[in-house]
CSV table of C-alpha atoms in Angstrom, one decimal:
chain,number,residue,atom,x,y,z
A,958,MET,CA,19.7,3.6,-16.4
A,959,LYS,CA,19.1,4.2,-12.8
A,960,LYS,CA,15.6,4.0,-11.9
A,961,ARG,CA,14.0,6.0,-9.2
A,962,PRO,CA,10.6,5.8,-7.5
A,963,ILE,CA,7.7,7.9,-8.3
A,964,GLY,CA,6.7,8.9,-5.0
A,965,LYS,CA,9.2,9.2,-2.2
A,966,MET,CA,7.9,7.8,1.0
A,967,THR,CA,6.4,10.4,3.1
A,968,ALA,CA,6.5,9.3,6.6
A,969,VAL,CA,8.5,12.0,8.5
A,970,VAL,CA,9.5,13.0,12.1
A,971,GLY,CA,6.7,14.8,13.5
A,972,LEU,CA,4.1,14.3,10.8
A,973,SER,CA,0.9,13.6,12.4
A,974,ALA,CA,-1.3,10.6,11.5
A,975,ILE,CA,-5.1,11.2,11.5
A,976,LEU,CA,-6.8,9.0,13.8
A,977,MET,CA,-10.5,8.7,12.8
A,978,THR,CA,-13.1,7.9,15.6
A,979,GLY,CA,-16.5,6.5,15.7
A,980,CYS,CA,-18.3,7.0,12.4
A,981,GLY,CA,-15.6,9.5,11.1
A,982,LEU,CA,-14.9,7.4,8.2
A,983,PHE,CA,-18.3,7.9,6.5
A,984,GLY,CA,-19.6,11.2,8.2
A,985,PRO,CA,-18.5,13.9,10.4
A,986,SER,CA,-15.7,13.0,12.8
A,987,LYS,CA,-13.3,14.5,15.2
A,988,GLU,CA,-9.8,14.2,14.0
A,989,THR,CA,-6.9,13.7,16.6
A,990,SER,CA,-3.3,14.1,15.5
A,991,VAL,CA,-0.5,12.0,17.0
A,992,PRO,CA,3.1,12.8,16.1
A,993,ILE,CA,5.1,9.8,14.6
A,994,GLN,CA,8.3,10.1,16.7
A,995,THR,CA,10.5,8.2,14.1
A,996,PRO,CA,13.3,9.1,11.6
A,997,SER,CA,12.3,9.8,7.9
A,998,ILE,CA,12.8,7.2,5.3
A,999,THR,CA,13.3,10.0,2.9
A,1000,GLY,CA,16.0,11.9,4.9
A,1001,ALA,CA,13.6,14.8,5.3
A,1002,ASP,CA,14.2,17.7,7.8
A,1003,PRO,CA,14.2,15.9,11.2
A,1004,ASN,CA,12.2,18.9,12.7
A,1005,PRO,CA,9.4,19.9,10.5
A,1006,LEU,CA,6.3,21.6,11.4
A,1007,GLN,CA,3.6,19.6,13.2
A,1008,ILE,CA,0.9,19.2,10.6
A,1009,THR,CA,-2.0,16.7,10.4
A,1010,GLU,CA,-2.9,17.0,6.8
A,1011,GLU,CA,-1.3,18.4,3.8
A,1012,GLN,CA,-3.2,21.6,2.6
A,1013,THR,CA,-3.1,23.8,-0.4
A,1014,GLY,CA,-4.0,27.4,-0.8
A,1015,GLU,CA,-6.0,26.8,-4.1
A,1016,GLU,CA,-8.8,29.5,-4.2
A,1017,THR,CA,-12.3,29.0,-5.6
A,1018,GLN,CA,-14.4,32.1,-6.0
A,1019,GLY,CA,-12.4,33.8,-3.1
A,1020,ALA,CA,-12.5,30.6,-0.7
A,1021,VAL,CA,-9.6,28.4,0.0
A,1022,THR,CA,-10.2,24.7,-0.8
A,1023,GLN,CA,-8.4,22.5,1.9
A,1024,THR,CA,-7.0,19.2,0.4
A,1025,THR,CA,-5.7,15.8,1.9
A,1026,LYS,CA,-3.9,12.9,0.6
A,1027,ARG,CA,-5.9,9.7,0.5
A,1028,THR,CA,-5.0,6.4,-0.9
A,1029,VAL,CA,-7.1,4.8,-3.7
A,1030,TYR,CA,-6.5,1.5,-5.4
A,1031,LEU,CA,-6.5,1.4,-9.2
A,1032,GLN,CA,-5.4,-1.2,-12.0
A,1033,ASP,CA,-2.1,-0.5,-13.8
A,1034,THR,CA,-1.3,-1.3,-17.3
A,1035,ASN,CA,-0.3,-4.9,-16.4
A,1036,GLY,CA,-3.4,-5.6,-14.6
A,1037,PHE,CA,-2.3,-5.4,-11.1
A,1038,VAL,CA,-4.2,-3.7,-8.4
A,1039,VAL,CA,-1.9,-0.9,-7.1
A,1040,PRO,CA,-2.2,1.9,-4.2
A,1041,VAL,CA,-2.1,5.3,-5.4
A,1042,SER,CA,-1.9,8.3,-3.2
A,1043,LEU,CA,-4.0,11.3,-4.6
A,1044,ILE,CA,-4.6,14.8,-3.4
A,1045,LEU,CA,-8.4,15.1,-2.9
A,1046,PRO,CA,-10.6,17.8,-1.5
A,1047,LYS,CA,-11.1,17.6,2.4
A,1048,ALA,CA,-14.5,15.8,2.9
A,1049,GLU,CA,-16.6,14.8,5.9
A,1050,GLY,CA,-16.8,11.2,4.8
A,1051,PRO,CA,-13.4,10.2,3.7
A,1052,ALA,CA,-14.0,6.5,3.2
A,1053,LYS,CA,-17.0,7.1,1.0
A,1054,GLN,CA,-15.0,9.7,-0.9
A,1055,VAL,CA,-12.1,7.2,-1.6
A,1056,LEU,CA,-14.5,4.7,-3.0
A,1057,SER,CA,-16.1,7.4,-5.3
A,1058,TYR,CA,-12.7,8.1,-6.8
A,1059,MET,CA,-12.4,4.4,-7.6
A,1060,VAL,CA,-15.4,4.5,-10.2
A,1061,LYS,CA,-14.7,4.4,-13.6
A,1062,GLY,CA,-15.7,7.7,-15.4
A,1063,GLY,CA,-15.7,9.4,-12.1
A,1064,PRO,CA,-13.6,12.3,-10.7
A,1065,VAL,CA,-10.6,10.1,-10.6
A,1066,GLU,CA,-10.3,10.4,-14.4
A,1067,THR,CA,-8.7,13.7,-14.3
A,1068,LEU,CA,-6.2,12.7,-11.5
A,1069,LYS,CA,-5.2,9.1,-12.3
A,1070,PRO,CA,-1.6,8.5,-13.7
A,1071,GLN,CA,-1.4,7.6,-17.4
A,1072,GLY,CA,-2.1,4.0,-18.2
A,1073,PHE,CA,-4.0,3.4,-14.8
A,1074,GLU,CA,-7.7,2.7,-14.7
A,1075,ALA,CA,-10.6,2.6,-12.2
A,1076,LEU,CA,-12.2,-0.8,-11.4
A,1077,LEU,CA,-15.6,0.0,-9.9
A,1078,PRO,CA,-18.1,-0.2,-12.8
A,1079,GLU,CA,-19.2,3.2,-14.3
A,1080,GLY,CA,-22.2,4.7,-12.8
A,1081,THR,CA,-21.6,3.1,-9.5
A,1082,LYS,CA,-23.0,5.0,-6.5
A,1083,ILE,CA,-22.2,4.7,-2.8
A,1084,LEU,CA,-25.6,4.7,-1.3
A,1085,GLY,CA,-24.4,4.4,2.3
A,1086,MET,CA,-21.9,3.1,4.7
A,1087,SER,CA,-21.7,2.3,8.5
A,1088,ILE,CA,-19.1,1.1,10.7
A,1089,LYS,CA,-19.4,-0.7,14.0
A,1090,GLU,CA,-16.7,-2.8,16.0
A,1091,GLY,CA,-14.3,-2.6,13.0
A,1092,LYS,CA,-16.7,-3.8,10.5
A,1093,ALA,CA,-17.6,-1.4,7.6
A,1094,THR,CA,-20.9,-2.1,5.7
A,1095,ILE,CA,-21.0,-0.6,2.3
A,1096,GLU,CA,-24.1,-0.5,0.2
A,1097,PHE,CA,-23.6,0.3,-3.5
A,1098,SER,CA,-26.1,1.0,-6.4
A,1099,SER,CA,-27.1,-1.7,-8.8
A,1100,GLU,CA,-24.5,-0.5,-11.3
A,1101,PHE,CA,-22.0,-2.4,-9.0
A,1102,LYS,CA,-22.8,-5.7,-10.7
A,1103,ASN,CA,-21.9,-4.4,-14.1
A,1104,TYR,CA,-18.4,-5.7,-14.4
A,1105,LYS,CA,-16.5,-8.2,-16.4
A,1106,ALA,CA,-15.9,-11.6,-14.7
A,1107,VAL,CA,-12.0,-11.1,-15.2
A,1108,ASP,CA,-12.3,-8.1,-12.9
A,1109,GLU,CA,-14.0,-9.7,-10.0
A,1110,GLN,CA,-11.1,-10.4,-7.6
A,1111,LYS,CA,-9.5,-7.2,-8.5
A,1112,ILE,CA,-12.5,-5.2,-7.5
A,1113,LEU,CA,-12.7,-7.1,-4.2
A,1114,ASP,CA,-9.0,-6.4,-3.6
A,1115,ALA,CA,-9.4,-2.8,-4.4
A,1116,ILE,CA,-12.3,-2.2,-2.0
A,1117,THR,CA,-10.8,-4.3,0.8
A,1118,ARG,CA,-7.5,-2.5,0.5
A,1119,SER,CA,-8.8,1.0,0.3
A,1120,MET,CA,-11.1,0.5,3.0
A,1121,THR,CA,-8.5,-1.1,5.6
A,1122,GLU,CA,-6.0,1.7,4.9
A,1123,PHE,CA,-8.3,3.4,7.5
A,1124,ASP,CA,-7.4,2.2,11.0
A,1125,THR,CA,-10.8,1.6,12.3
A,1126,VAL,CA,-11.7,-0.8,9.6
A,1127,LYS,CA,-10.8,-4.3,9.8
A,1128,ASP,CA,-13.7,-6.2,7.8
A,1129,ILE,CA,-16.0,-5.3,5.1
A,1130,ALA,CA,-19.5,-6.3,4.1
A,1131,ILE,CA,-20.9,-5.4,0.7
A,1132,TRP,CA,-24.7,-4.6,0.1
A,1133,VAL,CA,-26.5,-3.8,-3.2
A,1134,ASN,CA,-29.7,-1.8,-3.2
A,1135,GLY,CA,-30.5,-2.7,0.4
A,1136,GLN,CA,-29.5,-6.4,0.2
A,1137,PRO,CA,-26.5,-8.0,1.4
A,1138,LEU,CA,-24.3,-9.9,-1.0
A,1139,SER,CA,-22.9,-13.3,0.0
A,1140,GLU,CA,-21.2,-13.8,-3.3
A,1141,MET,CA,-20.3,-11.8,-6.2
A,1142,PRO,CA,-22.6,-12.1,-9.2
A,1143,ALA,CA,-20.1,-13.0,-12.1
A,1144,ASN,CA,-18.0,-15.8,-10.7
A,1145,GLY,CA,-19.7,-16.5,-7.3
A,1146,THR,CA,-16.7,-15.5,-5.1
A,1147,PRO,CA,-17.9,-15.8,-1.5
A,1148,ILE,CA,-17.9,-12.3,0.1
A,1149,SER,CA,-19.7,-12.7,3.4
A,1150,LEU,CA,-16.7,-10.6,5.0
A,1151,LEU,CA,-13.7,-9.2,3.4
A,1152,ASN,CA,-10.5,-8.3,5.1
A,1153,ARG,CA,-6.7,-7.7,4.4
A,1154,GLN,CA,-5.8,-11.2,5.2
A,1155,GLN,CA,-7.2,-12.3,1.9
A,1156,GLY,CA,-4.3,-10.7,0.1
A,1157,ILE,CA,-4.0,-8.6,-3.3
A,1158,ASN,CA,-2.7,-9.8,-6.6
A,1159,THR,CA,-2.4,-13.4,-5.3
A,1160,GLU,CA,-0.2,-16.0,-6.6
A,1161,LEU,CA,0.6,-19.5,-5.6
A,1162,VAL,CA,4.3,-20.5,-5.9
A,1163,GLU,CA,5.6,-23.9,-7.1
A,1164,GLY,CA,5.7,-26.5,-4.3
A,1165,ALA,CA,3.0,-24.8,-2.2
A,1166,HIS,CA,-0.2,-26.7,-1.9
A,1167,PRO,CA,-3.4,-25.0,-1.3
A,1168,GLY,CA,-4.6,-25.4,2.3
A,1169,ARG,CA,-1.0,-25.8,3.4
A,1170,THR,CA,0.4,-22.4,2.8
A,1171,SER,CA,1.4,-19.2,4.6
A,1172,ALA,CA,0.7,-15.9,2.8
A,1173,VAL,CA,3.2,-13.1,2.7
A,1174,THR,CA,2.6,-9.7,0.9
A,1175,ILE,CA,5.6,-8.3,-0.7
A,1176,TYR,CA,6.1,-5.0,-2.5
A,1177,PHE,CA,7.8,-5.4,-5.9
A,1178,GLN,CA,8.3,-2.6,-8.5
A,1179,SER,CA,6.9,-1.8,-11.9
A,1180,GLN,CA,8.2,0.7,-14.5
A,1181,LEU,CA,6.0,3.7,-15.4
A,1182,ASP,CA,8.5,5.2,-17.9
A,1183,ASP,CA,12.2,5.3,-18.5
A,1184,LYS,CA,12.9,7.2,-15.3
A,1185,ARG,CA,10.2,6.4,-12.8
A,1186,THR,CA,9.0,3.2,-11.0
A,1187,TYR,CA,6.2,2.5,-8.4
A,1188,PHE,CA,5.4,-0.1,-5.9
A,1189,VAL,CA,3.2,-3.1,-6.3
A,1190,PRO,CA,1.9,-5.4,-3.5
A,1191,VAL,CA,1.8,-9.1,-4.3
A,1192,THR,CA,0.5,-11.7,-2.0
A,1193,ARG,CA,2.5,-14.8,-2.5
A,1194,LEU,CA,1.2,-18.3,-1.0
A,1195,ILE,CA,4.4,-20.1,0.0
A,1196,PRO,CA,4.8,-23.5,2.0
A,1197,GLU,CA,3.6,-23.1,5.5
A,1198,THR,CA,6.3,-21.4,7.6
A,1199,GLN,CA,6.5,-20.2,11.4
A,1200,ASP,CA,9.1,-17.5,10.6
A,1201,MET,CA,7.0,-15.1,8.6
A,1202,SER,CA,9.5,-12.2,8.9
A,1203,LYS,CA,12.3,-14.1,7.5
A,1204,ALA,CA,10.2,-15.6,4.7
A,1205,VAL,CA,9.1,-12.1,3.7
A,1206,VAL,CA,12.7,-10.9,3.1
A,1207,GLU,CA,13.6,-14.3,1.3
A,1208,GLU,CA,10.5,-14.0,-1.0
A,1209,LEU,CA,11.5,-10.3,-1.8
A,1210,ILE,CA,15.1,-11.5,-2.6
A,1211,LYS,CA,13.9,-14.1,-4.9
A,1212,GLY,CA,11.8,-11.5,-6.8
A,1213,PRO,CA,8.9,-11.8,-8.9
A,1214,LYS,CA,7.9,-15.0,-10.6
A,1215,GLU,CA,9.5,-15.7,-14.1
A,1216,GLY,CA,7.9,-13.8,-16.9
A,1217,SER,CA,6.5,-11.1,-14.6
A,1218,PRO,CA,6.7,-7.5,-15.6
A,1219,LEU,CA,7.6,-6.6,-12.0
A,1220,PHE,CA,11.1,-6.5,-10.5
A,1221,SER,CA,12.9,-6.3,-7.3
A,1222,SER,CA,15.7,-4.0,-6.4
A,1223,LEU,CA,17.2,-6.5,-4.1
A,1224,LEU,CA,20.2,-8.4,-5.5
A,1225,ARG,CA,19.4,-12.2,-5.5
A,1226,THR,CA,22.8,-12.9,-4.1
A,1227,THR,CA,21.7,-10.9,-0.9
A,1228,LYS,CA,21.6,-13.4,2.1
A,1229,VAL,CA,19.4,-13.2,5.0
A,1230,LEU,CA,21.7,-13.2,8.2
A,1231,GLY,CA,18.9,-12.9,10.7
A,1232,VAL,CA,15.5,-11.3,11.3
A,1233,GLU,CA,14.2,-10.6,14.8
A,1234,GLN,CA,11.9,-8.5,16.8
A,1235,GLN,CA,13.1,-6.0,19.4
A,1236,LYS,CA,10.2,-4.4,21.2
A,1237,ASP,CA,8.5,-2.4,18.5
A,1238,THR,CA,11.2,-3.0,15.8
A,1239,VAL,CA,11.9,-5.5,13.3
A,1240,VAL,CA,15.7,-5.8,12.8
A,1241,VAL,CA,16.9,-7.3,9.8
A,1242,ASN,CA,20.5,-8.4,9.3
A,1243,LEU,CA,21.6,-8.7,5.5
A,1244,SER,CA,25.0,-9.7,3.8
A,1245,ASN,CA,27.0,-6.9,2.4
A,1246,ASP,CA,25.5,-7.6,-1.1
A,1247,ILE,CA,23.0,-4.8,-0.5
A,1248,LEU,CA,25.8,-2.3,-0.6
A,1249,LYS,CA,26.5,-3.1,-4.3
A,1250,TYR,CA,24.3,-0.4,-5.7
A,1251,ASP,CA,25.6,2.7,-7.5
A,1252,LYS,CA,29.1,1.0,-8.2
A,1253,GLY,CA,29.2,-0.9,-5.1
A,1254,LYS,CA,29.1,2.1,-2.7
A,1255,GLU,CA,25.7,2.1,-1.0
A,1256,ALA,CA,22.5,0.4,-0.5
A,1257,ASN,CA,19.7,0.9,-3.2
A,1258,PRO,CA,17.0,3.2,-1.7
A,1259,GLU,CA,14.3,1.6,-3.6
A,1260,ALA,CA,15.3,-1.9,-2.1
A,1261,MET,CA,15.2,-0.5,1.3
A,1262,GLU,CA,11.8,1.1,0.6
A,1263,SER,CA,10.2,-2.2,-0.6
A,1264,LEU,CA,11.9,-4.0,2.5
A,1265,VAL,CA,10.3,-1.5,4.8
A,1266,LEU,CA,6.7,-1.9,3.2
A,1267,SER,CA,7.0,-5.5,3.0
A,1268,LEU,CA,8.1,-6.1,6.8
A,1269,THR,CA,5.8,-3.7,8.2
A,1270,GLU,CA,2.8,-5.0,6.1
A,1271,ASN,CA,3.1,-8.7,7.3
A,1272,THR,CA,4.2,-8.3,11.0
A,1273,GLY,CA,2.3,-5.4,12.1
A,1274,ILE,CA,5.2,-3.9,13.7
A,1275,LYS,CA,5.8,-0.1,12.9
A,1276,LYS,CA,9.4,0.3,12.7
A,1277,VAL,CA,12.3,-1.5,10.8
A,1278,GLN,CA,16.0,-1.3,11.5
A,1279,VAL,CA,18.4,-2.5,8.7
A,1280,GLN,CA,21.8,-4.0,9.5
A,1281,VAL,CA,24.6,-5.1,7.2
A,1282,GLU,CA,26.8,-7.8,8.5
A,1283,GLY,CA,25.6,-7.0,12.2
A,1284,LYS,CA,26.2,-3.2,11.9
A,1285,PRO,CA,23.3,-0.6,11.2
A,1286,LEU,CA,22.9,0.6,7.6
A,1287,THR,CA,23.5,4.4,7.8
A,1288,GLN,CA,22.2,5.6,4.5
A,1289,ALA,CA,20.8,4.6,1.1
A,1290,GLY,CA,20.9,7.4,-1.2
A,1291,SER,CA,19.6,10.4,0.3
A,1292,MET,CA,17.7,8.5,2.9
A,1293,LYS,CA,19.0,8.2,6.6
A,1294,PHE,CA,18.8,4.6,8.0
A,1295,ASP,CA,20.9,5.0,10.9
A,1296,GLN,CA,17.9,4.6,13.2
A,1297,PRO,CA,14.7,2.5,12.8
A,1298,VAL,CA,12.3,3.9,10.2
A,1299,SER,CA,8.8,3.7,9.8
A,1300,ARG,CA,6.2,2.7,7.3
A,1301,PRO,CA,5.1,5.7,5.1
A,1302,LEU,CA,1.8,7.5,5.3
A,1303,GLN,CA,1.5,7.5,1.5
A,1304,ILE,CA,2.6,5.1,-1.1
A,1305,ASN,CA,3.0,5.9,-4.9
A,1306,ALA,CA,2.5,9.7,-4.7
A,1307,PHE,CA,2.4,10.2,-8.5
A,1308,GLU,CA,3.7,13.6,-9.7
A,1309,LEU,CA,1.7,14.1,-12.9
């Protein structure tokens, strides 16, 4: 059985990223579109229309409802916190809207994929949000405290990741009913300041010692049904290393820990021949084992997708060039790789 991803990566040539300025994340804002001048990871039309947000012509009482894609973080059937791209009504306060679609019993219930669950406690309201110099302060209602202890870290992961999807948010502080929280109420997890460096779905590998580790976030896959898969980010604490880029690729090749329901599409026999930065691009050189997909004719497109996601996540570099034995990889399935490719704007765009 050949698996295929739920949502093809959607970064395309000319697709415009939305840059939110000032208080635009939680109130009215001015939006500026900046074309991404990189090839498509999906092999899309190299010259599509210049657009800023995908819109639909859904009519409500004679009016057209504009929509946009936003990333929320939900829990899957295996208990992992997973990014999910949803089509939501266009709103003035997109960050507040995203959080409202992560509340149990809220509007996400009609949109979430089968088996996925919201993590914020039922009845939770977002009373306010402010942002200043990269710090978002979110005020929740008292219902926010009504969660199971086992979900505490997952809730923090979901909030942190969903908010830092917005370029203008780097750190998050949480308030409840007008009072700042310094720790979570169930397990006492310190939360004076949350940021993306704290990871997601974190695990400690054998041989790594707390306090002497490096954290790499890698994108494995999970199975939704007999035909579709989706990407799951896992932060792995490994022995300290100075070569983060190479470590990312090596950990992706090693695959998930034993007994995990996740998997990697990169063959474990794949060797890392080199990883280096060239201006705004990470160039990764792999052995020809990556060409053993589909009867040994080509690279696995899902493996290449997870590679691009993992490298751009950890390095902060926007583009990835894949080489095979020193020569540029040209194609993986229908995806063009003859030039550097960019991280997609959306991940796991489920077709329900």
